[in-house]
PDB file of C-alpha atoms in Angstrom:
ATOM      1  CA  MET M1442      31.979  23.644 -11.067  1.00 63.00           C
ATOM      2  CA  SER M1443      34.061  21.215 -13.072  1.00 69.00           C
ATOM      3  CA  VAL M1444      32.223  19.115 -15.637  1.00 67.00           C
ATOM      4  CA  ASP M1445      33.997  15.939 -14.444  1.00 75.00           C
ATOM      5  CA  GLN M1446      33.109  16.404 -10.787  1.00 79.00           C
ATOM      6  CA  ASP M1447      31.279  13.609  -8.949  1.00 85.00           C
ATOM      7  CA  TRP M1448      27.639  14.562  -9.416  1.00 85.00           C
ATOM      8  CA  THR M1449      26.453  12.498  -6.442  1.00 88.00           C
ATOM      9  CA  SER M1450      28.544  14.766  -4.201  1.00 88.00           C
ATOM     10  CA  VAL M1451      26.968  17.892  -5.674  1.00 88.00           C
ATOM     11  CA  TYR M1452      23.373  16.658  -5.136  1.00 89.00           C
ATOM     12  CA  PRO M1453      23.574  13.920  -2.472  1.00 89.00           C
ATOM     13  CA  THR M1454      19.963  14.504  -1.360  1.00 88.00           C
ATOM     14  CA  ALA M1455      16.873  16.355  -2.576  1.00 87.00           C
ATOM     15  CA  ALA M1456      17.587  20.078  -2.784  1.00 88.00           C
ATOM     16  CA  PRO M1457      16.298  23.145  -4.700  1.00 89.00           C
ATOM     17  CA  PHE M1458      17.807  24.012  -8.047  1.00 89.00           C
ATOM     18  CA  ARG M1459      21.126  25.905  -7.838  1.00 88.00           C
ATOM     19  CA  HIS M1460      22.214  27.560 -11.063  1.00 88.00           C
ATOM     20  CA  SER M1461      25.869  27.622 -10.012  1.00 86.00           C
ATOM     21  CA  ALA M1462      25.962  23.858  -9.473  1.00 85.00           C
ATOM     22  CA  VAL M1463      24.305  22.705 -12.695  1.00 85.00           C
ATOM     23  CA  PRO M1464      26.679  22.931 -15.705  1.00 84.00           C
ATOM     24  CA  LEU M1465      23.858  22.902 -18.229  1.00 85.00           C
ATOM     25  CA  PRO M1466      22.230  25.768 -20.154  1.00 89.00           C
ATOM     26  CA  VAL M1467      18.812  25.158 -18.570  1.00 89.00           C
ATOM     27  CA  ARG M1468      16.035  27.622 -19.392  1.00 89.00           C
ATOM     28  CA  MET M1469      12.497  27.815 -18.060  1.00 89.00           C
ATOM     29  CA  GLY M1470       9.683  30.340 -18.008  1.00 88.00           C
ATOM     30  CA  TYR M1471       7.505  32.397 -20.296  1.00 87.00           C
ATOM     31  CA  PRO M1472       9.377  33.763 -23.334  1.00 87.00           C
ATOM     32  CA  VAL M1473       9.105  37.544 -23.395  1.00 81.00           C
ATOM     33  CA  LYS M1474       8.371  39.211 -26.748  1.00 83.00           C
ATOM     34  CA  ARG M1475       8.654  35.925 -28.650  1.00 81.00           C
ATOM     35  CA  GLY M1476      12.158  35.422 -27.350  1.00 87.00           C
ATOM     36  CA  VAL M1477      13.683  32.493 -25.516  1.00 88.00           C
ATOM     37  CA  PRO M1478      12.744  31.475 -21.952  1.00 89.00           C
ATOM     38  CA  PRO M1479      14.798  33.090 -19.163  1.00 87.00           C
ATOM     39  CA  GLU M1480      18.169  31.571 -18.316  1.00 90.00           C
ATOM     40  CA  LYS M1481      18.881  29.557 -15.195  1.00 90.00           C
ATOM     41  CA  LYS M1482      20.554  32.330 -13.175  1.00 90.00           C
ATOM     42  CA  GLY M1483      18.032  33.882 -10.788  1.00 87.00           C
ATOM     43  CA  ASN M1484      15.206  31.862 -12.383  1.00 89.00           C
ATOM     44  CA  LEU M1485      12.476  31.417  -9.763  1.00 88.00           C
ATOM     45  CA  GLU M1486      10.556  28.944 -11.932  1.00 88.00           C
ATOM     46  CA  LEU M1487      13.414  26.459 -11.647  1.00 89.00           C
ATOM     47  CA  ILE M1488      13.585  26.933  -7.876  1.00 88.00           C
ATOM     48  CA  LYS M1489       9.854  26.445  -7.269  1.00 86.00           C
ATOM     49  CA  ILE M1490       9.456  23.030  -8.857  1.00 83.00           C
ATOM     50  CA  PRO M1491      10.802  19.753  -7.412  1.00 82.00           C
ATOM     51  CA  ASN M1492      13.724  18.202  -9.290  1.00 86.00           C
ATOM     52  CA  PHE M1493      15.340  14.805  -9.541  1.00 87.00           C
ATOM     53  CA  LEU M1494      18.957  15.934  -9.752  1.00 88.00           C
ATOM     54  CA  HIS M1495      19.717  13.738  -6.725  1.00 89.00           C
ATOM     55  CA  LEU M1496      18.335  10.640  -8.462  1.00 89.00           C
ATOM     56  CA  THR M1497      20.611  10.356 -11.454  1.00 90.00           C
ATOM     57  CA  PRO M1498      21.687   6.892 -12.709  1.00 92.00           C
ATOM     58  CA  ALA M1499      25.004   7.251 -10.902  1.00 90.00           C
ATOM     59  CA  ALA M1500      23.284   8.070  -7.604  1.00 92.00           C
ATOM     60  CA  ILE M1501      20.855   5.172  -7.946  1.00 94.00           C
ATOM     61  CA  LYS M1502      23.752   2.832  -8.681  1.00 93.00           C
ATOM     62  CA  LYS M1503      25.465   3.934  -5.457  1.00 92.00           C
ATOM     63  CA  HIS M1504      22.253   3.468  -3.481  1.00 92.00           C
ATOM     64  CA  CYS M1505      21.818  -0.059  -4.834  1.00 93.00           C
ATOM     65  CA  ALA M1506      25.412  -0.944  -4.016  1.00 93.00           C
ATOM     66  CA  ALA M1507      24.941   0.270  -0.429  1.00 92.00           C
ATOM     67  CA  LEU M1508      21.706  -1.691   0.002  1.00 93.00           C
ATOM     68  CA  LYS M1509      23.019  -4.877  -1.607  1.00 92.00           C
ATOM     69  CA  GLU M1510      24.711  -6.091   1.578  1.00 91.00           C
ATOM     70  CA  PHE M1511      21.345  -6.039   3.360  1.00 93.00           C
ATOM     71  CA  CYS M1512      19.558  -8.072   0.660  1.00 91.00           C
ATOM     72  CA  THR M1513      19.224 -11.833   0.424  1.00 91.00           C
ATOM     73  CA  GLN M1514      19.155 -14.116  -2.571  1.00 89.00           C
ATOM     74  CA  TRP M1515      15.836 -14.738  -4.290  1.00 87.00           C
ATOM     75  CA  PRO M1516      14.428 -18.097  -3.082  1.00 89.00           C
ATOM     76  CA  GLY M1517      15.316 -20.787  -5.578  1.00 88.00           C
ATOM     77  CA  ALA M1518      12.011 -22.575  -5.037  1.00 88.00           C
ATOM     78  CA  LEU M1519      10.085 -19.590  -6.421  1.00 89.00           C
ATOM     79  CA  ASP M1520      11.254 -20.115  -9.972  1.00 88.00           C
ATOM     80  CA  SER M1521       7.885 -19.554 -11.658  1.00 90.00           C
ATOM     81  CA  HIS M1522       4.953 -17.166 -11.517  1.00 89.00           C
ATOM     82  CA  ALA M1523       2.590 -19.982 -10.521  1.00 89.00           C
ATOM     83  CA  LYS M1524       4.690 -20.877  -7.477  1.00 90.00           C
ATOM     84  CA  CYS M1525       4.828 -17.234  -6.398  1.00 90.00           C
ATOM     85  CA  GLU M1526       1.043 -17.036  -6.563  1.00 89.00           C
ATOM     86  CA  GLU M1527       0.722 -20.302  -4.642  1.00 88.00           C
ATOM     87  CA  HIS M1528       2.887 -19.205  -1.704  1.00 90.00           C
ATOM     88  CA  PHE M1529       2.041 -15.468  -1.815  1.00 92.00           C
ATOM     89  CA  PRO M1530      -1.563 -15.257  -3.028  1.00 93.00           C
ATOM     90  CA  ILE M1531      -2.298 -11.736  -1.731  1.00 95.00           C
ATOM     91  CA  ARG M1532      -1.472  -8.829  -4.042  1.00 95.00           C
ATOM     92  CA  VAL M1533      -1.310  -5.229  -2.845  1.00 96.00           C
ATOM     93  CA  LYS M1534      -1.365  -2.432  -5.403  1.00 96.00           C
ATOM     94  CA  THR M1535      -0.440   1.200  -4.692  1.00 96.00           C
ATOM     95  CA  THR M1536       0.359   4.100  -6.996  1.00 94.00           C
ATOM     96  CA  GLU M1537       2.990   6.829  -6.756  1.00 91.00           C
ATOM     97  CA  TYR M1538       2.323  10.197  -8.369  1.00 89.00           C
ATOM     98  CA  VAL M1539       4.921  12.661  -9.654  1.00 80.00           C
ATOM     99  CA  SER M1540       3.739  16.165 -10.422  1.00 75.00           C
ATOM    100  CA  ALA M1541       4.881  19.766 -10.340  1.00 67.00           C
ATOM    101  CA  GLY M1542       2.901  21.625  -7.697  1.00 69.00           C
ATOM    102  CA  LEU M1543       2.907  23.198  -4.265  1.00 74.00           C
ATOM    103  CA  SER M1544       3.269  19.782  -2.592  1.00 76.00           C
ATOM    104  CA  VAL M1545       4.997  16.561  -3.598  1.00 76.00           C
ATOM    105  CA  ARG M1546       2.179  14.581  -1.938  1.00 83.00           C
ATOM    106  CA  ASN M1547      -0.863  13.471  -3.894  1.00 87.00           C
ATOM    107  CA  PRO M1548      -4.083  12.542  -2.030  1.00 89.00           C
ATOM    108  CA  LYS M1549      -4.707   9.659  -4.451  1.00 91.00           C
ATOM    109  CA  ALA M1550      -1.462   7.981  -3.367  1.00 93.00           C
ATOM    110  CA  ARG M1551      -3.172   6.819  -0.162  1.00 95.00           C
ATOM    111  CA  VAL M1552      -5.416   4.370  -2.069  1.00 96.00           C
ATOM    112  CA  VAL M1553      -4.595   0.676  -1.498  1.00 97.00           C
ATOM    113  CA  THR M1554      -6.046  -2.144  -3.608  1.00 97.00           C
ATOM    114  CA  LEU M1555      -5.804  -5.675  -2.190  1.00 96.00           C
ATOM    115  CA  SER M1556      -6.676  -8.672  -4.359  1.00 96.00           C
ATOM    116  CA  VAL M1557      -6.576 -12.417  -3.793  1.00 95.00           C
ATOM    117  CA  LYS M1558      -7.730 -15.488  -5.699  1.00 94.00           C
ATOM    118  CA  LEU M1559     -10.724 -17.046  -4.007  1.00 92.00           C
ATOM    119  CA  SER M1560      -9.419 -20.517  -4.882  1.00 91.00           C
ATOM    120  CA  SER M1561      -6.315 -19.860  -2.766  1.00 92.00           C
ATOM    121  CA  LEU M1562      -8.382 -19.426   0.411  1.00 92.00           C
ATOM    122  CA  ASN M1563      -9.176 -22.436   2.592  1.00 92.00           C
ATOM    123  CA  LEU M1564     -12.976 -22.500   2.257  1.00 91.00           C
ATOM    124  CA  ASP M1565     -15.551 -25.253   2.259  1.00 89.00           C
ATOM    125  CA  ASP M1566     -18.797 -25.061   0.295  1.00 85.00           C
ATOM    126  CA  HIS M1567     -20.708 -23.243   3.055  1.00 87.00           C
ATOM    127  CA  ALA M1568     -17.912 -20.760   3.758  1.00 91.00           C
ATOM    128  CA  ARG M1569     -17.413 -19.984   0.080  1.00 91.00           C
ATOM    129  CA  LYS M1570     -21.086 -19.235  -0.526  1.00 87.00           C
ATOM    130  CA  LYS M1571     -21.343 -17.119   2.612  1.00 90.00           C
ATOM    131  CA  LEU M1572     -18.210 -15.174   1.702  1.00 92.00           C
ATOM    132  CA  LEU M1573     -19.613 -14.405  -1.747  1.00 91.00           C
ATOM    133  CA  LYS M1574     -22.758 -13.073  -0.087  1.00 89.00           C
ATOM    134  CA  LEU M1575     -20.700 -10.871   2.235  1.00 92.00           C
ATOM    135  CA  VAL M1576     -18.397  -9.346  -0.398  1.00 92.00           C
ATOM    136  CA  GLY M1577     -21.033  -8.775  -3.089  1.00 90.00           C
ATOM    137  CA  GLU M1578     -19.648  -7.024  -6.175  1.00 92.00           C
ATOM    138  CA  ARG M1579     -16.080  -7.142  -4.868  1.00 93.00           C
ATOM    139  CA  TYR M1580     -15.756 -10.652  -6.316  1.00 93.00           C
ATOM    140  CA  SER M1581     -15.150 -11.170 -10.036  1.00 92.00           C
ATOM    141  CA  LYS M1582     -16.397 -14.530 -11.246  1.00 88.00           C
ATOM    142  CA  ASN M1583     -14.480 -14.296 -14.542  1.00 90.00           C
ATOM    143  CA  THR M1584     -11.081 -14.000 -12.853  1.00 92.00           C
ATOM    144  CA  ASP M1585     -11.987 -15.677  -9.526  1.00 92.00           C
ATOM    145  CA  THR M1586     -10.521 -12.625  -7.776  1.00 94.00           C
ATOM    146  CA  LEU M1587     -11.656 -10.927  -4.582  1.00 95.00           C
ATOM    147  CA  THR M1588     -10.704  -7.227  -4.467  1.00 96.00           C
ATOM    148  CA  PHE M1589     -10.795  -4.713  -1.618  1.00 96.00           C
ATOM    149  CA  THR M1590     -10.080  -1.026  -2.250  1.00 96.00           C
ATOM    150  CA  ALA M1591      -9.353   1.113   0.830  1.00 96.00           C
ATOM    151  CA  ASP M1592      -9.226   4.909   0.550  1.00 94.00           C
ATOM    152  CA  ARG M1593     -11.088   6.262   3.574  1.00 93.00           C
ATOM    153  CA  CYS M1594      -8.017   6.771   5.776  1.00 93.00           C
ATOM    154  CA  PRO M1595      -5.574   9.676   5.275  1.00 93.00           C
ATOM    155  CA  LEU M1596      -2.422   7.536   5.176  1.00 93.00           C
ATOM    156  CA  ARG M1597      -1.510   4.613   2.917  1.00 94.00           C
ATOM    157  CA  LYS M1598      -0.374   2.479   5.859  1.00 96.00           C
ATOM    158  CA  GLN M1599      -3.763   2.944   7.515  1.00 96.00           C
ATOM    159  CA  ASN M1600      -5.578   1.938   4.332  1.00 96.00           C
ATOM    160  CA  TYR M1601      -3.347  -1.133   3.985  1.00 97.00           C
ATOM    161  CA  ASP M1602      -4.122  -2.196   7.559  1.00 97.00           C
ATOM    162  CA  TYR M1603      -7.836  -1.619   6.937  1.00 97.00           C
ATOM    163  CA  ALA M1604      -7.830  -3.718   3.745  1.00 96.00           C
ATOM    164  CA  MET M1605      -6.072  -6.580   5.560  1.00 96.00           C
ATOM    165  CA  TYR M1606      -8.588  -6.240   8.385  1.00 97.00           C
ATOM    166  CA  LEU M1607     -11.495  -6.527   5.931  1.00 96.00           C
ATOM    167  CA  LEU M1608     -10.047  -9.686   4.375  1.00 96.00           C
ATOM    168  CA  THR M1609      -9.442 -11.242   7.799  1.00 96.00           C
ATOM    169  CA  VAL M1610     -12.927 -10.441   9.106  1.00 96.00           C
ATOM    170  CA  VAL M1611     -14.714 -11.635   5.973  1.00 95.00           C
ATOM    171  CA  TYR M1612     -12.740 -14.898   5.977  1.00 95.00           C
ATOM    172  CA  HIS M1613     -13.502 -15.740   9.610  1.00 95.00           C
ATOM    173  CA  GLU M1614     -17.143 -14.629   9.375  1.00 94.00           C
ATOM    174  CA  SER M1615     -17.675 -16.932   6.403  1.00 93.00           C
ATOM    175  CA  TRP M1616     -16.709 -19.936   8.534  1.00 93.00           C
ATOM    176  CA  LYS M1617     -19.313 -19.136  11.187  1.00 91.00           C
ATOM    177  CA  THR M1618     -22.644 -20.953  11.011  1.00 87.00           C
ATOM    178  CA  GLU M1619     -25.526 -19.083  12.591  1.00 85.00           C
ATOM    179  CA  ALA M1620     -28.626 -20.806  13.967  1.00 84.00           C
ATOM    180  CA  TRP M1621     -30.887 -19.283  11.302  1.00 81.00           C
ATOM    181  CA  GLU M1622     -28.737 -20.789   8.548  1.00 77.00           C
ATOM    182  CA  GLN M1623     -29.977 -24.243   9.522  1.00 77.00           C
ATOM    183  CA  GLN M1624     -33.507 -23.168   8.579  1.00 76.00           C
ATOM    184  CA  LYS M1625     -32.718 -22.596   4.890  1.00 74.00           C
ATOM    185  CA  THR M1626     -35.092 -24.197   2.430  1.00 71.00           C
ATOM    186  CA  VAL M1627     -34.603 -25.187  -1.212  1.00 67.00           C
ATOM    187  CA  ALA M1628     -35.907 -21.778  -2.299  1.00 67.00           C
ATOM    188  CA  ASP M1629     -33.195 -20.052  -0.215  1.00 66.00           C
ATOM    189  CA  MET M1630     -30.279 -21.905  -1.836  1.00 71.00           C
ATOM    190  CA  GLU M1631     -27.749 -19.794  -3.726  1.00 71.00           C
ATOM    191  CA  GLU M1632     -27.567 -22.303  -6.575  1.00 76.00           C
ATOM    192  CA  TYR M1633     -29.452 -25.313  -7.880  1.00 77.00           C
ATOM    193  CA  HIS M1634     -28.536 -28.799  -6.617  1.00 77.00           C
ATOM    194  CA  TRP M1635     -29.636 -31.940  -8.407  1.00 77.00           C
ATOM    195  CA  GLU M1636     -29.331 -34.342  -5.504  1.00 79.00           C
ATOM    196  CA  ASN M1637     -32.688 -34.959  -3.739  1.00 77.00           C
ATOM    197  CA  SER M1638     -34.385 -32.342  -5.916  1.00 80.00           C
ATOM    198  CA  PRO M1639     -37.922 -32.635  -7.388  1.00 79.00           C
ATOM    199  CA  SER M1640     -36.349 -32.961 -10.852  1.00 81.00           C
ATOM    200  CA  GLN M1641     -34.381 -36.030  -9.806  1.00 81.00           C
ATOM    201  CA  LYS M1642     -37.463 -37.654  -8.289  1.00 82.00           C
ATOM    202  CA  ASN M1643     -39.662 -36.894 -11.292  1.00 83.00           C
ATOM    203  CA  VAL M1644     -37.120 -38.251 -13.798  1.00 82.00           C
ATOM    204  CA  LEU M1645     -36.692 -41.473 -11.839  1.00 81.00           C
ATOM    205  CA  ASP M1646     -40.440 -41.979 -11.499  1.00 81.00           C
ATOM    206  CA  THR M1647     -41.009 -41.302 -15.210  1.00 81.00           C
ATOM    207  CA  LEU M1648     -38.288 -43.707 -16.370  1.00 80.00           C
ATOM    208  CA  LEU M1649     -39.485 -46.430 -13.998  1.00 78.00           C
ATOM    209  CA  ARG M1650     -43.054 -46.116 -15.278  1.00 79.00           C
ATOM    210  CA  MET M1651     -41.785 -46.305 -18.863  1.00 78.00           C
ATOM    211  CA  LYS M1652     -40.046 -49.562 -17.979  1.00 73.00           C
ATOM    212  CA  GLY M1653     -43.191 -50.870 -16.277  1.00 70.00           C
ATOM    213  CA  GLN M1654     -41.642 -50.853 -12.803  1.00 63.00           C
ATOM    214  CA  GLY M1655     -43.999 -49.190 -10.368  1.00 60.00           C
ATOM    215  CA  GLU M1656     -41.857 -49.676  -7.278  1.00 68.00           C
ATOM    216  CA  ALA M1657     -38.105 -50.144  -7.508  1.00 65.00           C
ATOM    217  CA  SER M1658     -35.511 -50.933  -4.861  1.00 70.00           C
ATOM    218  CA  ALA M1659     -32.915 -48.425  -3.727  1.00 71.00           C
ATOM    219  CA  ALA M1660     -30.214 -50.371  -5.596  1.00 74.00           C
ATOM    220  CA  ASP M1661     -32.165 -50.144  -8.852  1.00 71.00           C
ATOM    221  CA  ARG M1662     -32.631 -46.417  -8.385  1.00 75.00           C
ATOM    222  CA  GLU M1663     -28.903 -45.894  -7.719  1.00 78.00           C
ATOM    223  CA  GLU M1664     -27.995 -47.919 -10.801  1.00 77.00           C
ATOM    224  CA  LEU M1665     -30.428 -45.886 -12.910  1.00 77.00           C
ATOM    225  CA  LEU M1666     -28.983 -42.608 -11.608  1.00 78.00           C
ATOM    226  CA  LYS M1667     -25.505 -43.669 -12.735  1.00 80.00           C
ATOM    227  CA  SER M1668     -26.572 -44.096 -16.360  1.00 82.00           C
ATOM    228  CA  SER M1669     -25.031 -41.712 -18.890  1.00 83.00           C
ATOM    229  CA  ALA M1670     -28.430 -40.392 -20.027  1.00 84.00           C
ATOM    230  CA  ILE M1671     -29.407 -39.236 -16.528  1.00 84.00           C
ATOM    231  CA  GLN M1672     -25.904 -37.888 -15.879  1.00 86.00           C
ATOM    232  CA  ASP M1673     -26.142 -35.735 -19.013  1.00 87.00           C
ATOM    233  CA  TYR M1674     -29.622 -34.585 -18.012  1.00 85.00           C
ATOM    234  CA  ARG M1675     -28.349 -33.738 -14.530  1.00 86.00           C
ATOM    235  CA  ASP M1676     -25.517 -31.605 -15.943  1.00 87.00           C
ATOM    236  CA  SER M1677     -27.810 -29.795 -18.387  1.00 87.00           C
ATOM    237  CA  ILE M1678     -30.559 -28.978 -15.870  1.00 85.00           C
ATOM    238  CA  THR M1679     -27.996 -27.833 -13.300  1.00 86.00           C
ATOM    239  CA  ARG M1680     -26.336 -25.530 -15.812  1.00 86.00           C
ATOM    240  CA  LEU M1681     -29.710 -24.222 -17.029  1.00 86.00           C
ATOM    241  CA  LYS M1682     -30.839 -23.379 -13.504  1.00 83.00           C
ATOM    242  CA  ASN M1683     -27.573 -21.761 -12.404  1.00 81.00           C
ATOM    243  CA  GLU M1684     -26.562 -19.910 -15.590  1.00 83.00           C
ATOM    244  CA  GLY M1685     -30.020 -19.028 -16.892  1.00 82.00           C
ATOM    245  CA  ASP M1686     -31.592 -19.306 -20.339  1.00 83.00           C
ATOM    246  CA  ASN M1687     -29.252 -18.858 -23.283  1.00 87.00           C
ATOM    247  CA  GLU M1688     -28.605 -20.596 -26.567  1.00 88.00           C
ATOM    248  CA  SER M1689     -25.923 -22.892 -25.179  1.00 88.00           C
ATOM    249  CA  THR M1690     -27.802 -24.065 -22.068  1.00 87.00           C
ATOM    250  CA  LEU M1691     -31.074 -24.597 -23.936  1.00 88.00           C
ATOM    251  CA  GLN M1692     -29.322 -26.576 -26.671  1.00 89.00           C
ATOM    252  CA  GLN M1693     -27.620 -28.796 -24.096  1.00 87.00           C
ATOM    253  CA  TYR M1694     -30.907 -29.293 -22.228  1.00 86.00           C
ATOM    254  CA  ARG M1695     -32.764 -30.229 -25.439  1.00 89.00           C
ATOM    255  CA  GLU M1696     -30.150 -32.803 -26.458  1.00 88.00           C
ATOM    256  CA  SER M1697     -30.121 -34.368 -22.997  1.00 87.00           C
ATOM    257  CA  VAL M1698     -33.927 -34.708 -22.949  1.00 86.00           C
ATOM    258  CA  LYS M1699     -33.891 -36.336 -26.394  1.00 86.00           C
ATOM    259  CA  LYS M1700     -31.216 -38.766 -25.249  1.00 85.00           C
ATOM    260  CA  LEU M1701     -33.042 -39.487 -21.992  1.00 82.00           C
ATOM    261  CA  PHE M1702     -36.311 -40.502 -23.724  1.00 81.00           C
ATOM    262  CA  ASN M1703     -34.721 -41.945 -26.896  1.00 80.00           C
ATOM    263  CA  LEU M1704     -36.335 -39.319 -29.139  1.00 77.00           C
TER     264      LEU M1704
END
């Protein structure tokens, strides 16, 4: 063939290697007696493997030009990464594999990973806590990301549909309130709450006794709760209960107690 011939006409689609159509001194195979690999003519090794001679830069350019008339302009409102995440919070990740083998298909290509920011979902406090219980380790607290990985179905499309189904079911189940949920006690709570807790009552009673006020009105109690010392103590005890004992939480708790009792 001529070296200036239109290559996209020679290999318009995927096809086996043809030595007469490729004007290159291609060699492949095991070199016999420390020689060079066999030449391209009659070389079965070149015929067996898949090639990308139909996907040259010129062919891709023609494909893009043909598809351009079916494309639309990128929305002008989506001019930043933050806006894209706001309007399209769900991310779907798949992987393509290219390898030389008996089949161009790879079983791992069926895996679909779906991720979404939990803050982008419309959840109240009850729904958020219930959803976290349902998903378990699929939620990452550091990145605030909920991730579903589907690989049990043979096809990628089936795994994508299954991942979307899981997200839909978990979301709607989290909004349901069962009858037994109304029977939760303080010990069953997922995290510590300061309001109406024994700690709040004990601190108020202690401070009132220190001031010589045995019984105080509701207005006096509300005013005392709004003081900066009790607010700092509330934040420190809440963090200590929810995050556990560590150097930072214990230091904050110690400083708040000293400030609360003027030590």
